[in-house]
Amino acid sequence: MQYTDHAVLNASEQLVVAAAAAAAPSVFNTQPWSFAFADGGLEVRADPDDASMPTASAGRDVRLSCGAAVFNARVALARLGHGSRVSVLPDAGEPLLVARVTLSGDAPDPALDALYRWVDTRRTNRYPFRPEGVPAGVLALLHDAARLEGATLRLLDGEPEYQRMLTTIRRAVWTEDESVRDDREARLSPGAGGPAIPVGNLGPVPRRELPNDPPVRDMAEGLDVAGRGSAAFEPHPDLAVLETADDDPGSWVTAGQALQRLLLEATGHGVAASFANQPLEDAELRPVVSGGAAHHGSPQMVLRLGYPTARPPVPPRRPLSEVFPGLRG
Ligand SMILES: Cc1cc2nc3c(=O)[nH]c(=O)nc-3n(C[C@H](O)[C@H](O)[C@H](O)COP(=O)(O)O)c2cc1C
């Protein structure tokens, strides 16, 4: 059924869509995207500075972040009453054009519309979680959310695999390259625009007491950031790996959309997430993350899931006029 023949979005609708896209999570809060409306659709471009991070995963992480923004745009379009269609990497001659989201003319997907209310509520939560695990039924919903977007959420529910992951994360922390550490330090310094991740979003310094070395990532590991307390963390959070069948730029955009779908779903169920991607940022350790497991995918994100004990503040974002230049005119 043709639901609407609106060919283009008006200015206030464009603003709603761009604001939702800009609320997506991004690697080190780099927000490596820009948005433009053309031919009645939204174009999402990767930031040309995407190679500025010294990690081996920089290009992948930028596409993943853009994928999350694309998913939020679809959700906002659904809220505005529009079905949408996504074309990933639509132009081989323009590799920075990550996706084009166009109005399909169909009725909006009610499942996407229902996720809109969580777009501004979702946060990366690096505070301790409550000790109890996430119920199997809720984890199954998160698994379904990833699957609907073409990815797999692999739960580390077997003890040997769980312990192997903890060891791999620890190895990544110990072997971090000096250039990566320096880059983290620069991004967390007060600088002109303020730290990319402020103290309130870093969460407390985790008390590391073996055997309960918590798999929460301290984004300021080894750095002295004023004003942080320390805390003991939940002993055994749920850990999961988001995987895609392939491992190319299109798959990274898929992973980003899947990530955001499951994060919004999680938020709606009161479940928070943080990430422990250190081993994925290291070319040698990344194969270890999924090596030996009964699966057929490439690891894209390592998630820690649980019920929060604290709510981080709204994280900083670049001005919308910067990421959506069309707003100026
Ligand atoms: C590709 C990608 C990788 C990320 N890696 C980590 C990570 O390893 N550890 C972590 O705590 N947060 C990680 N994050 C979360 C970002 O730091 C976070 O999205 C950003 O600071 C903005 O905060 P928000 O998610 O609360 O909006 C990652 C996000 C993305 C999209």
Short mmCIF file of C-alpha atoms and ligand atoms in Angstrom, two decimals:
data_model
loop_
_atom_site.label_atom_id
_atom_site.label_comp_id
_atom_site.label_asym_id
_atom_site.label_seq_id
_atom_site.Cartn_x
_atom_site.Cartn_y
_atom_site.Cartn_z
CA MET A 1 0.00 0.00 0.00
CA GLN A 2 1.29 3.47 -0.83
CA TYR A 3 1.12 5.21 2.53
CA THR A 4 2.29 8.71 1.64
CA ASP A 5 3.53 10.49 -1.41
CA HIS A 6 5.69 12.97 0.50
CA ALA A 7 8.82 13.25 -1.58
CA VAL A 8 10.78 15.43 0.80
CA LEU A 9 10.94 16.29 4.47
CA ASN A 10 10.24 19.83 5.58
CA ALA A 11 12.87 21.75 7.55
CA SER A 12 11.56 20.88 11.01
CA GLU A 13 11.30 17.17 10.09
CA GLN A 14 14.88 17.28 8.81
CA LEU A 15 15.93 18.73 12.14
CA VAL A 16 14.21 15.91 14.07
CA VAL A 17 15.95 13.29 11.93
CA ALA A 18 19.40 14.92 12.11
CA ALA A 19 19.12 15.45 15.89
CA ALA A 20 18.22 11.79 16.41
CA ALA A 21 21.10 10.64 14.19
CA ALA A 22 23.52 12.86 16.12
CA ALA A 23 22.44 11.27 19.43
CA ALA A 24 23.96 7.93 18.36
CA PRO A 25 26.95 6.42 20.16
CA SER A 26 30.31 6.87 18.46
CA VAL A 27 33.83 5.67 19.00
CA PHE A 28 35.36 7.86 21.72
CA ASN A 29 32.48 10.26 21.15
CA THR A 30 34.17 11.44 17.94
CA GLN A 31 30.77 11.81 16.20
CA PRO A 32 32.53 11.07 12.89
CA TRP A 33 29.60 11.93 10.65
CA SER A 34 27.87 14.64 8.68
CA PHE A 35 24.30 14.74 7.43
CA ALA A 36 22.74 16.24 4.32
CA PHE A 37 19.30 15.98 2.78
CA ALA A 38 19.29 15.45 -0.97
CA ASP A 39 16.72 14.07 -3.40
CA GLY A 40 14.25 13.63 -0.56
CA GLY A 41 16.56 11.45 1.51
CA LEU A 42 19.20 11.67 4.20
CA GLU A 43 22.85 11.18 3.27
CA VAL A 44 25.18 10.11 6.05
CA ARG A 45 28.87 10.70 5.41
CA ALA A 46 31.86 9.55 7.40
CA ASP A 47 34.10 12.31 8.69
CA PRO A 48 37.18 12.62 6.43
CA ASP A 49 39.32 12.78 9.59
CA ASP A 50 38.36 9.23 10.43
CA ALA A 51 41.93 7.99 10.11
CA SER A 52 43.07 10.30 12.90
CA MET A 53 42.74 7.58 15.57
CA PRO A 54 45.88 5.43 15.83
CA THR A 55 43.98 2.20 16.57
CA ALA A 56 43.92 -0.58 13.97
CA SER A 57 40.11 -0.42 14.10
CA ALA A 58 39.72 3.30 13.27
CA GLY A 59 38.09 2.90 9.85
CA ARG A 60 35.78 0.17 11.09
CA ASP A 61 34.76 2.07 14.21
CA VAL A 62 33.89 5.15 12.18
CA ARG A 63 31.55 3.12 9.91
CA LEU A 64 30.04 1.41 12.95
CA SER A 65 29.33 4.79 14.52
CA CYS A 66 27.76 6.06 11.29
CA GLY A 67 25.63 2.88 11.14
CA ALA A 68 24.26 3.67 14.59
CA ALA A 69 23.39 7.19 13.38
CA VAL A 70 21.63 5.70 10.34
CA PHE A 71 19.51 3.51 12.60
CA ASN A 72 18.48 6.48 14.73
CA ALA A 73 17.50 8.34 11.54
CA ARG A 74 15.24 5.43 10.54
CA VAL A 75 13.66 5.49 13.99
CA ALA A 76 13.03 9.24 13.78
CA LEU A 77 11.53 8.87 10.30
CA ALA A 78 9.18 6.21 11.66
CA ARG A 79 8.13 8.59 14.43
CA LEU A 80 7.43 11.23 11.77
CA GLY A 81 5.16 8.75 9.98
CA HIS A 82 7.53 7.61 7.24
CA GLY A 83 8.67 4.19 6.17
CA SER A 84 12.29 4.28 4.99
CA ARG A 85 14.75 2.35 2.91
CA VAL A 86 18.51 2.27 3.49
CA SER A 87 21.08 1.96 0.80
CA VAL A 88 24.49 1.21 2.33
CA LEU A 89 27.54 2.57 0.50
CA PRO A 90 25.35 3.55 -2.45
CA ASP A 91 28.08 5.16 -4.53
CA ALA A 92 31.33 3.27 -5.22
CA GLY A 93 32.91 6.54 -6.33
CA GLU A 94 32.20 8.18 -2.97
CA PRO A 95 33.42 5.82 -0.22
CA LEU A 96 32.72 8.34 2.53
CA LEU A 97 29.01 8.29 1.66
CA VAL A 98 28.11 5.60 4.18
CA ALA A 99 24.40 5.41 3.55
CA ARG A 100 21.44 7.06 1.91
CA VAL A 101 18.13 6.78 3.78
CA THR A 102 15.13 7.48 1.58
CA LEU A 103 11.40 7.55 2.20
CA SER A 104 9.92 4.31 0.95
CA GLY A 105 6.37 5.56 0.67
CA ASP A 106 5.25 2.72 2.97
CA ALA A 107 3.69 2.93 6.40
CA PRO A 108 6.25 3.40 9.19
CA ASP A 109 7.41 0.29 11.01
CA PRO A 110 5.69 0.44 14.43
CA ALA A 111 8.64 -1.40 16.03
CA LEU A 112 11.00 1.41 14.95
CA ASP A 113 8.52 4.10 16.00
CA ALA A 114 8.35 2.51 19.50
CA LEU A 115 12.13 2.83 19.89
CA TYR A 116 12.13 6.60 19.31
CA ARG A 117 11.43 7.41 22.95
CA TRP A 118 14.76 5.82 23.95
CA VAL A 119 16.98 7.75 21.52
CA ASP A 120 17.80 10.53 24.01
CA THR A 121 17.66 8.30 27.08
CA ARG A 122 20.25 5.75 25.97
CA ARG A 123 23.74 6.27 27.38
CA THR A 124 26.97 4.33 27.53
CA ASN A 125 27.03 3.48 31.23
CA ARG A 126 30.46 2.92 32.83
CA TYR A 127 29.11 2.84 36.38
CA PRO A 128 28.70 -0.39 38.38
CA PHE A 129 25.67 -2.50 37.52
CA ARG A 130 23.47 -4.35 39.98
CA PRO A 131 24.80 -7.85 40.74
CA GLU A 132 21.93 -9.77 39.18
CA GLY A 133 22.18 -10.77 35.54
CA VAL A 134 19.85 -9.80 32.71
CA PRO A 135 17.03 -12.39 32.41
CA ALA A 136 17.24 -14.81 29.50
CA GLY A 137 14.00 -13.44 28.02
CA VAL A 138 15.42 -9.90 27.79
CA LEU A 139 18.73 -11.16 26.37
CA ALA A 140 16.70 -13.01 23.74
CA LEU A 141 15.02 -9.73 22.75
CA LEU A 142 18.44 -8.11 22.32
CA HIS A 143 19.57 -11.07 20.26
CA ASP A 144 16.47 -10.65 18.07
CA ALA A 145 17.15 -6.91 17.69
CA ALA A 146 20.63 -7.64 16.33
CA ARG A 147 19.33 -10.40 14.07
CA LEU A 148 16.66 -8.13 12.56
CA GLU A 149 19.50 -5.89 11.37
CA GLY A 150 21.58 -8.75 9.97
CA ALA A 151 24.02 -9.27 12.85
CA THR A 152 24.42 -11.78 15.69
CA LEU A 153 24.68 -11.06 19.39
CA ARG A 154 26.76 -13.92 20.80
CA LEU A 155 26.31 -14.23 24.55
CA LEU A 156 29.35 -15.43 26.46
CA ASP A 157 27.36 -17.70 28.72
CA GLY A 158 29.90 -20.52 28.94
CA GLU A 159 32.45 -20.05 31.71
CA PRO A 160 35.59 -21.00 29.71
CA GLU A 161 34.64 -18.55 26.97
CA TYR A 162 33.78 -15.83 29.49
CA GLN A 163 37.13 -16.25 31.24
CA ARG A 164 38.95 -16.28 27.91
CA MET A 165 37.36 -12.95 27.07
CA LEU A 166 38.41 -11.44 30.41
CA THR A 167 41.99 -12.58 29.77
CA THR A 168 41.94 -11.15 26.24
CA ILE A 169 40.66 -7.79 27.50
CA ARG A 170 43.40 -7.71 30.15
CA ARG A 171 46.05 -8.54 27.54
CA ALA A 172 44.81 -5.67 25.37
CA VAL A 173 45.11 -3.27 28.30
CA TRP A 174 48.65 -4.40 29.13
CA THR A 175 49.88 -4.29 25.55
CA GLU A 176 48.28 -1.01 24.53
CA ASP A 177 50.44 0.92 22.11
CA GLU A 178 51.93 4.16 23.42
CA SER A 179 50.43 6.12 20.51
CA VAL A 180 46.95 4.85 21.42
CA ARG A 181 47.46 5.82 25.05
CA ASP A 182 48.65 9.31 24.01
CA ASP A 183 45.62 9.66 21.76
CA ARG A 184 43.29 8.76 24.65
CA GLU A 185 45.04 11.29 26.84
CA ALA A 186 44.59 14.04 24.24
CA ARG A 187 40.90 13.24 23.79
CA LEU A 188 40.29 13.30 27.53
CA SER A 189 42.18 16.56 28.15
CA PRO A 190 40.06 19.63 28.90
CA GLY A 191 41.33 21.32 25.69
CA ALA A 192 39.37 24.01 23.91
CA GLY A 193 36.21 22.03 23.34
CA GLY A 194 36.32 20.08 26.62
CA PRO A 195 37.05 16.37 27.00
CA ALA A 196 35.36 14.01 24.54
CA ILE A 197 34.18 11.96 27.53
CA PRO A 198 33.71 14.09 30.68
CA VAL A 199 34.37 12.76 34.19
CA GLY A 200 30.68 12.06 34.81
CA ASN A 201 30.54 9.81 31.74
CA LEU A 202 33.84 8.05 32.48
CA GLY A 203 32.31 6.63 35.65
CA PRO A 204 34.41 5.73 38.69
CA VAL A 205 37.85 4.14 38.54
CA PRO A 206 37.14 0.40 38.80
CA ARG A 207 38.76 -1.30 41.79
CA ARG A 208 40.70 -4.13 40.22
CA GLU A 209 40.99 -7.03 42.60
CA LEU A 210 41.74 -10.40 41.04
CA PRO A 211 39.91 -12.70 40.52
CA ASN A 212 37.14 -10.07 40.18
CA ASP A 213 38.80 -7.76 37.69
CA PRO A 214 35.71 -6.09 36.24
CA PRO A 215 35.34 -6.03 32.45
CA VAL A 216 34.21 -2.42 32.48
CA ARG A 217 36.54 -0.37 30.30
CA ASP A 218 38.23 2.52 32.03
CA MET A 219 38.53 4.95 29.12
CA ALA A 220 41.07 6.88 31.22
CA GLU A 221 43.14 3.78 32.13
CA GLY A 222 46.61 4.87 33.25
CA LEU A 223 45.71 8.57 33.12
CA ASP A 224 45.18 10.95 35.97
CA VAL A 225 41.77 12.58 35.61
CA ALA A 226 40.78 14.90 38.45
CA GLY A 227 37.52 14.41 40.27
CA ARG A 228 37.02 10.66 39.85
CA GLY A 229 36.11 8.40 42.72
CA SER A 230 36.64 4.65 42.65
CA ALA A 231 34.14 1.82 43.02
CA ALA A 232 33.86 -1.93 43.23
CA PHE A 233 31.96 -3.34 40.25
CA GLU A 234 29.50 -6.19 39.84
CA PRO A 235 31.43 -9.47 39.86
CA HIS A 236 29.97 -11.16 36.79
CA PRO A 237 28.20 -8.91 34.27
CA ASP A 238 26.66 -10.36 31.13
CA LEU A 239 29.16 -10.15 28.27
CA ALA A 240 28.32 -10.49 24.60
CA VAL A 241 30.01 -10.06 21.24
CA LEU A 242 28.23 -8.45 18.32
CA GLU A 243 29.27 -10.25 15.14
CA THR A 244 28.64 -9.96 11.42
CA ALA A 245 29.01 -12.67 8.80
CA ASP A 246 31.41 -10.61 6.71
CA ASP A 247 33.98 -8.02 7.59
CA ASP A 248 33.87 -5.25 5.02
CA PRO A 249 32.77 -1.59 5.22
CA GLY A 250 29.14 -2.53 4.47
CA SER A 251 29.20 -5.08 7.32
CA TRP A 252 30.51 -2.42 9.72
CA VAL A 253 27.55 -0.17 8.85
CA THR A 254 25.27 -3.19 9.40
CA ALA A 255 26.92 -3.79 12.77
CA GLY A 256 26.32 -0.15 13.74
CA GLN A 257 22.63 -0.38 12.90
CA ALA A 258 22.34 -3.65 14.82
CA LEU A 259 24.21 -2.17 17.77
CA GLN A 260 21.88 0.79 17.99
CA ARG A 261 18.75 -1.31 17.59
CA LEU A 262 19.76 -3.57 20.46
CA LEU A 263 20.88 -0.64 22.63
CA LEU A 264 17.54 1.14 22.21
CA GLU A 265 15.71 -2.12 22.91
CA ALA A 266 17.89 -2.61 26.01
CA THR A 267 17.21 0.94 27.22
CA GLY A 268 13.48 0.28 26.90
CA HIS A 269 13.91 -2.71 29.24
CA GLY A 270 15.97 -0.77 31.77
CA VAL A 271 19.20 -2.51 30.69
CA ALA A 272 22.38 -0.47 30.29
CA ALA A 273 25.52 -1.22 28.30
CA SER A 274 29.14 -0.28 28.15
CA PHE A 275 31.78 -1.73 25.87
CA ALA A 276 35.15 -3.43 26.20
CA ASN A 277 36.47 -3.07 22.67
CA GLN A 278 40.16 -2.90 23.60
CA PRO A 279 40.98 -6.29 21.96
CA LEU A 280 39.09 -5.30 18.81
CA GLU A 281 41.29 -2.22 18.44
CA ASP A 282 44.40 -4.41 18.29
CA ALA A 283 44.96 -6.24 14.99
CA GLU A 284 46.64 -9.20 16.73
CA LEU A 285 44.08 -9.67 19.49
CA ARG A 286 40.93 -9.22 17.43
CA PRO A 287 41.02 -12.76 15.96
CA VAL A 288 41.32 -14.13 19.52
CA VAL A 289 37.97 -12.56 20.49
CA SER A 290 35.98 -14.94 18.32
CA GLY A 291 38.62 -17.55 17.66
CA GLY A 292 37.65 -21.04 18.73
CA ALA A 293 34.03 -20.16 19.38
CA ALA A 294 31.17 -21.98 17.68
CA HIS A 295 30.23 -19.20 15.31
CA HIS A 296 30.92 -17.96 11.85
CA GLY A 297 31.26 -14.24 12.29
CA SER A 298 33.65 -11.35 12.74
CA PRO A 299 33.59 -9.54 16.10
CA GLN A 300 32.51 -5.90 15.92
CA MET A 301 31.71 -4.89 19.52
CA VAL A 302 32.21 -6.40 22.99
CA LEU A 303 29.30 -5.49 25.26
CA ARG A 304 28.87 -5.49 29.02
CA LEU A 305 25.17 -5.55 29.89
CA GLY A 306 23.34 -5.08 33.18
CA TYR A 307 20.96 -3.09 35.33
CA PRO A 308 22.41 0.31 36.19
CA THR A 309 22.95 1.75 39.66
CA ALA A 310 23.60 5.29 38.36
CA ARG A 311 22.66 7.36 35.37
CA PRO A 312 25.47 9.20 33.55
CA PRO A 313 24.87 12.80 32.47
CA VAL A 314 24.01 13.78 28.88
CA PRO A 315 27.27 13.33 26.96
CA PRO A 316 28.60 16.29 24.97
CA ARG A 317 27.77 16.56 21.27
CA ARG A 318 29.12 18.74 18.44
CA PRO A 319 26.73 21.58 17.55
CA LEU A 320 24.07 20.33 15.15
CA SER A 321 24.96 23.14 12.71
CA GLU A 322 28.42 21.56 12.38
CA VAL A 323 27.27 18.03 11.55
CA PHE A 324 24.24 19.17 9.58
CA PRO A 325 25.52 22.12 7.52
CA GLY A 326 22.12 22.40 5.78
CA LEU A 327 20.78 23.79 9.03
CA ARG A 328 22.69 27.04 8.49
CA GLY A 329 21.08 27.87 5.19
C1 LIG B 1 32.42 1.72 17.50
C2 LIG B 1 32.31 2.13 18.94
C3 LIG B 1 33.28 1.69 19.85
C4 LIG B 1 33.19 2.04 21.20
N1 LIG B 1 34.10 1.52 22.10
C5 LIG B 1 33.92 1.74 23.42
C6 LIG B 1 34.70 1.05 24.39
O1 LIG B 1 35.54 0.21 24.07
N2 LIG B 1 34.46 1.30 25.70
C7 LIG B 1 33.51 2.19 26.12
O2 LIG B 1 33.33 2.35 27.32
N3 LIG B 1 32.76 2.86 25.22
C8 LIG B 1 32.93 2.64 23.90
N4 LIG B 1 32.10 3.25 22.98
C9 LIG B 1 31.06 4.18 23.45
C10 LIG B 1 31.43 5.64 23.17
O3 LIG B 1 32.55 6.04 23.93
C11 LIG B 1 30.20 6.50 23.45
O4 LIG B 1 29.20 6.15 22.52
C12 LIG B 1 30.48 7.98 23.36
O5 LIG B 1 31.37 8.38 24.38
C13 LIG B 1 29.20 8.82 23.46
O6 LIG B 1 28.51 8.54 24.66
P1 LIG B 1 27.05 7.94 24.67
O7 LIG B 1 27.10 6.54 24.10
O8 LIG B 1 26.66 7.92 26.14
O9 LIG B 1 26.15 8.81 23.83
C14 LIG B 1 32.15 2.89 21.64
C15 LIG B 1 31.18 3.33 20.72
C16 LIG B 1 31.25 2.94 19.39
C17 LIG B 1 30.16 3.38 18.44
#
